[in-house]
Coordinates of C-alpha atoms in Angstrom, one line a residue:
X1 CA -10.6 31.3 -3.8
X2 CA -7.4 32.3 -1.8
X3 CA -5.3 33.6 -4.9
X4 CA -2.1 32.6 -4.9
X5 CA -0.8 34.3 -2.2
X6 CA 0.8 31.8 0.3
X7 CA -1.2 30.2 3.7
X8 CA -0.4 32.3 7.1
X9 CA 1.9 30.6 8.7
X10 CA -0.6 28.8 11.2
X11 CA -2.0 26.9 7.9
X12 CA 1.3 24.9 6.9
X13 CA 2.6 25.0 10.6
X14 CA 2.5 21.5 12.0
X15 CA -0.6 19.9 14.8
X16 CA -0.6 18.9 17.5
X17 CA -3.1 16.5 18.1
X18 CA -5.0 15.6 21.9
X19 CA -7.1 13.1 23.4
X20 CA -9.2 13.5 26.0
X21 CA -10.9 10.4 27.8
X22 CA -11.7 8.4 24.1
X23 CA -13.7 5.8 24.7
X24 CA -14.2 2.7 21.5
X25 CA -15.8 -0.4 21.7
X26 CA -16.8 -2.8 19.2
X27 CA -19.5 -5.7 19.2
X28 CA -18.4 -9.0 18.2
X29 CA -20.6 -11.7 18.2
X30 CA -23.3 -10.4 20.9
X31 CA -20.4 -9.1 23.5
X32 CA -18.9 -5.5 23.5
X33 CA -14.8 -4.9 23.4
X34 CA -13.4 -1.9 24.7
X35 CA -10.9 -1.1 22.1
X36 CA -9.7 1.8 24.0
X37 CA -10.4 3.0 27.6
X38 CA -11.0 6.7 28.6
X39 CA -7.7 7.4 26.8
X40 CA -5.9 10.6 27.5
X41 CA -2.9 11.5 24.6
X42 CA -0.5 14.7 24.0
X43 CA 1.1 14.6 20.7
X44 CA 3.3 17.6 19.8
X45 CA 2.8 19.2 16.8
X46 CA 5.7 18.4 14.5
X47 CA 7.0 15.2 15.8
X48 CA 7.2 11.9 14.6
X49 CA 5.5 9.4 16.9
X50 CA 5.6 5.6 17.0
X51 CA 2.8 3.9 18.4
X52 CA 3.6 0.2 19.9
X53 CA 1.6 -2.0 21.6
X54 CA 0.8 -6.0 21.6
X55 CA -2.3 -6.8 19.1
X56 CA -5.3 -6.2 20.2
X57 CA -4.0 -2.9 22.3
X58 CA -6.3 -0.3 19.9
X59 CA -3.2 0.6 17.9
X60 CA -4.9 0.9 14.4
X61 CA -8.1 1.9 16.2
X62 CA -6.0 4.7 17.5
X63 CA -4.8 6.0 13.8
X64 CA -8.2 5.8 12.7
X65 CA -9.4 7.9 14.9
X66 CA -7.3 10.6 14.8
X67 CA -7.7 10.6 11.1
X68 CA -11.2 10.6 11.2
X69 CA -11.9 6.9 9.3
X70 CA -13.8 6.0 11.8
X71 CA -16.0 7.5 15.4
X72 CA -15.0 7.4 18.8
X73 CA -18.4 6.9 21.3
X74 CA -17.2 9.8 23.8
X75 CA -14.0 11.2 24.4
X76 CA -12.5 14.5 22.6
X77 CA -10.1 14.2 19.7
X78 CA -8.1 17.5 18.3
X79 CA -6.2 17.3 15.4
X80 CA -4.5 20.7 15.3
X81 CA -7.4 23.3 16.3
X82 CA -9.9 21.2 14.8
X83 CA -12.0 18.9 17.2
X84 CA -13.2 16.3 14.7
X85 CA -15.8 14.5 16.6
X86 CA -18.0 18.1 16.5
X87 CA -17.9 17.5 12.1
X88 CA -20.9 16.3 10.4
X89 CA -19.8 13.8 7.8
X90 CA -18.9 15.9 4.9
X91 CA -16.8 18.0 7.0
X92 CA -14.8 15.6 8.2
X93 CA -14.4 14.3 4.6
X94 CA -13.5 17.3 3.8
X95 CA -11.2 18.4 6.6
X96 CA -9.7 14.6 6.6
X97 CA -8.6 15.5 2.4
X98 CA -7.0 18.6 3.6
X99 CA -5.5 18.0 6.4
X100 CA -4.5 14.4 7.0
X101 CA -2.1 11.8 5.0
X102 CA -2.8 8.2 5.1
X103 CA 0.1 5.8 4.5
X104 CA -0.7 1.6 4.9
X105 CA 1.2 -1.8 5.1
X106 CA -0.4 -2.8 1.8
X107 CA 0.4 0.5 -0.7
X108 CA -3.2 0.7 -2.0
X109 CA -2.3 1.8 -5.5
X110 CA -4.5 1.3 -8.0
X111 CA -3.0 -0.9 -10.2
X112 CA -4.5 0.7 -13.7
X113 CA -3.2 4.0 -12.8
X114 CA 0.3 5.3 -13.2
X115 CA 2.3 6.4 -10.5
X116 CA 1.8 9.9 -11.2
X117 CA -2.2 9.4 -11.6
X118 CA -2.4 7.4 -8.2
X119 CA -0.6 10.6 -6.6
X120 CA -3.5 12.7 -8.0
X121 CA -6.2 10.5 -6.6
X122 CA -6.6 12.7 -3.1
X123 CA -6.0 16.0 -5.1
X124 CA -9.2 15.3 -7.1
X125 CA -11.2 16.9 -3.9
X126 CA -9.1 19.7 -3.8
X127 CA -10.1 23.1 -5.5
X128 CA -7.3 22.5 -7.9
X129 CA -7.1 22.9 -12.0
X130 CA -6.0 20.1 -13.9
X131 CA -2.4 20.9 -14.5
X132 CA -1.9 22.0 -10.7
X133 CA -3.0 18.5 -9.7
X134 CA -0.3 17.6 -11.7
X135 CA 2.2 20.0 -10.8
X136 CA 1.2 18.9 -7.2
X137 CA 1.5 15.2 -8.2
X138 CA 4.7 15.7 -9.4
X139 CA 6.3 17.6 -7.2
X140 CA 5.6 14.9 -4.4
X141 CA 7.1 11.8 -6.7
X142 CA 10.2 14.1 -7.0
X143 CA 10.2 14.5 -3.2
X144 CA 10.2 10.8 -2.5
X145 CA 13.1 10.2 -5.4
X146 CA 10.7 8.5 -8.3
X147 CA 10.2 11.1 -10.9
X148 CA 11.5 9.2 -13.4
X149 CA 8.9 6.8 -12.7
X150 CA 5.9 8.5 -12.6
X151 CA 4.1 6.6 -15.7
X152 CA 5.2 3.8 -14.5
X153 CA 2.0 1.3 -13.6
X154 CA 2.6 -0.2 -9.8
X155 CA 3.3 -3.9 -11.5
X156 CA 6.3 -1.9 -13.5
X157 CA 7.9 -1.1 -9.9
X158 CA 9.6 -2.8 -7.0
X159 CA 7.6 -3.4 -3.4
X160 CA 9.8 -0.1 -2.0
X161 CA 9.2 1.9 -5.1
X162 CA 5.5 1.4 -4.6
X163 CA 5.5 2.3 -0.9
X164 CA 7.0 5.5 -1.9
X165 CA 4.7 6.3 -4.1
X166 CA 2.3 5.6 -1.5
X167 CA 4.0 7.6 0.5
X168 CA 3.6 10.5 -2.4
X169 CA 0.3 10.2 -2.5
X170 CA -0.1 10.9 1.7
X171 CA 1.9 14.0 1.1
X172 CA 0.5 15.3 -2.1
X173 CA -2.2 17.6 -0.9
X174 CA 0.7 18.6 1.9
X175 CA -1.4 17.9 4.8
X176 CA -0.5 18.6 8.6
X177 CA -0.2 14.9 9.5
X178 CA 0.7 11.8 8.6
X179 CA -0.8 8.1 9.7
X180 CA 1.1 5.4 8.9
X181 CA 0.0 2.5 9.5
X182 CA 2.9 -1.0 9.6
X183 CA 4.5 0.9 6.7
X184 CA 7.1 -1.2 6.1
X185 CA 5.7 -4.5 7.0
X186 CA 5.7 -5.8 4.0
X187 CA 9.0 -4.9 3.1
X188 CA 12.6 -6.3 3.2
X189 CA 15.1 -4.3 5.8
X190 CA 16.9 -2.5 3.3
X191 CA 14.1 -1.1 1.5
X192 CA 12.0 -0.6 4.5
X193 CA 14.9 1.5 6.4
X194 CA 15.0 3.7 2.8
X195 CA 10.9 3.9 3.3
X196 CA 11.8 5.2 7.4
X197 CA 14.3 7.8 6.5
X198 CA 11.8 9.3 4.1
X199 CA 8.8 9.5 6.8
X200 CA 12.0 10.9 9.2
X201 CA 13.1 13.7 6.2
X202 CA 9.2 14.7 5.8
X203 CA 8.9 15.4 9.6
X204 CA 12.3 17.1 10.1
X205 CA 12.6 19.2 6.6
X206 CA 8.5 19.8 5.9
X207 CA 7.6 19.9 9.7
X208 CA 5.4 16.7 9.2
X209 CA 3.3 15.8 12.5
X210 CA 3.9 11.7 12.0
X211 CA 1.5 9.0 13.8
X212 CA 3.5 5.1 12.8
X213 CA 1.8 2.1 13.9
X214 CA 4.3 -0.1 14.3
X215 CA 5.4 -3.5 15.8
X216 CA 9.0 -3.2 14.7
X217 CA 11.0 -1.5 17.1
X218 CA 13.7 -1.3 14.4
X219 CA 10.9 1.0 12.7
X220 CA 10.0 2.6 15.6
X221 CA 13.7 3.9 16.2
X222 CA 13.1 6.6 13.5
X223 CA 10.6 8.5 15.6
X224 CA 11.5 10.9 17.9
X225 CA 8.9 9.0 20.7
X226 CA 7.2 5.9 21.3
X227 CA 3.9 5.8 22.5
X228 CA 3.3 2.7 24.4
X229 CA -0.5 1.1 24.3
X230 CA -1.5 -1.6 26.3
X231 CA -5.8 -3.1 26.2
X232 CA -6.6 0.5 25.5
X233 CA -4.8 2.4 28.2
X234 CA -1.5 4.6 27.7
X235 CA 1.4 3.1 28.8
X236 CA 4.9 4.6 28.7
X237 CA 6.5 7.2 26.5
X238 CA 9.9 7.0 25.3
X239 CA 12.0 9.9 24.3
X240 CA 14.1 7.6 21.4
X241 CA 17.7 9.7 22.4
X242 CA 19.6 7.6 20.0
X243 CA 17.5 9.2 17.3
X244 CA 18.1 6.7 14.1
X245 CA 21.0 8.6 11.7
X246 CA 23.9 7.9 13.8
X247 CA 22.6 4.5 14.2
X248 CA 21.6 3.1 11.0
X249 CA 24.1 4.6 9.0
X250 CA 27.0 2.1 10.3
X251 CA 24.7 -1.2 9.4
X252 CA 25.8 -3.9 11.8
X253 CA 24.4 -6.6 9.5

């Protein structure tokens, strides 16, 4: 083991992640869809992306992809300096736990587990003791504003209060990127706005490379560029110049 002497800087800097010509069809019911069409992507390493696109356009396909959830048939995918569709299985299980965050609509907390125990869940495949799991766990909750609420089970807290502790759990083993997947569509405005300004602090302050599927451009105004899909090919990208701060802060509602 490393000791405790910290990561070069190469190891907690941000990735970048590329595609190159990623192909992914499915078969439903006896005829193949192309999910995504020789697909050719640039993501800069610390920057928070939204990813748009009508349903059906491979947006969720997309995320899954680049966090290794699921195969592309040809095509290269880099995450960082990592090509992931070279990994056997348990590498990319392995490399997926240290390396990637996974944020969805519908929190996935386990609803026996406290808050602080459902931020430990992804550390359990880390090399880590006991206590630093918790130290880790903790640190993470405070990040996100609920340290006060870490034994709390998910029924004890409020829809937002449980996407941040979602949103605890992506960061906890601090991984390089994030994939967020409709965040906040299950939330109300006010609390999902709360939810986007977090996602926004992680990228800016910790250097967060963040991947949003969303279908809210409301949302989609916190990242710094929207990436525009359409039936599998790349459409425009926006540079977002009115970055959200400025904006949201005088509510017009």
């Amino acid at each position: 083991h490393h000791g405790s002497r910290p990561p070069p800087p190469s190891q907690t800097m941000s990735a970048s992640i590329t595609l190159r010509a990623v192909t992914k069809s499915y078969s439903r019911g006896g005829e193949t869809l192309r999910v995504l069409d020789e697909l050719d992507l640039d993501m800069e390493g610390g920057m928070f992306y939204a990813l748009m696109g009508p349903s059906g356009s491979g947006k969720t396909t997309l995320l899954n992809l680049v966090g290794g959830l699921d195969h592309s048939d040809s095509g290269m995918i880099r995450v960082g300096d990592e090509d992931i569709n070279e990994l056997s299985a348990s590498e990319l299980a392995q490399w997926r736990a240290e390396n990637v965050g996974f944020v969805f609509q519908g929190f996935n907390l386990l609803p026996v587990l406290s808050a602080r125990e459902n931020v430990e869940l992804p550390l359990l495949l880390a090399p880590l003791s006991k206590a630093q799991r918790r130290q880790q766990a903790e640190r993470a909750l405070e990040l996100v504003g609920l340290k006060d609420r870490m034994n709390h089970k998910p029924r004890e807290l409020s829809g937002g209060q449980e996407q941040r502790v979602a949103i605890a759990r992506a960061i906890a083993s601090d991984p390089k990127v994030i994939l967020a997947d409709e965040p906040t569509g299950d939330l109300d405005r006010d609390t999902a706005d709360a939810v986007l300004e977090m996602l926004q602090q992680l990228n800016r302050e910790l250097g967060k490379t963040i991947l949003m599927v969303t279908h809210d451009p409301q949302a989609a105004s916190y990242a710094s560029k929207t990436i525009h899909l359409d039936k599998g090919k790349l459409g425009r990208i926006e540079e977002n110049l009115s970055i959200a701060g400025s904006k949201h802060h005088g509510k017009e509602s």
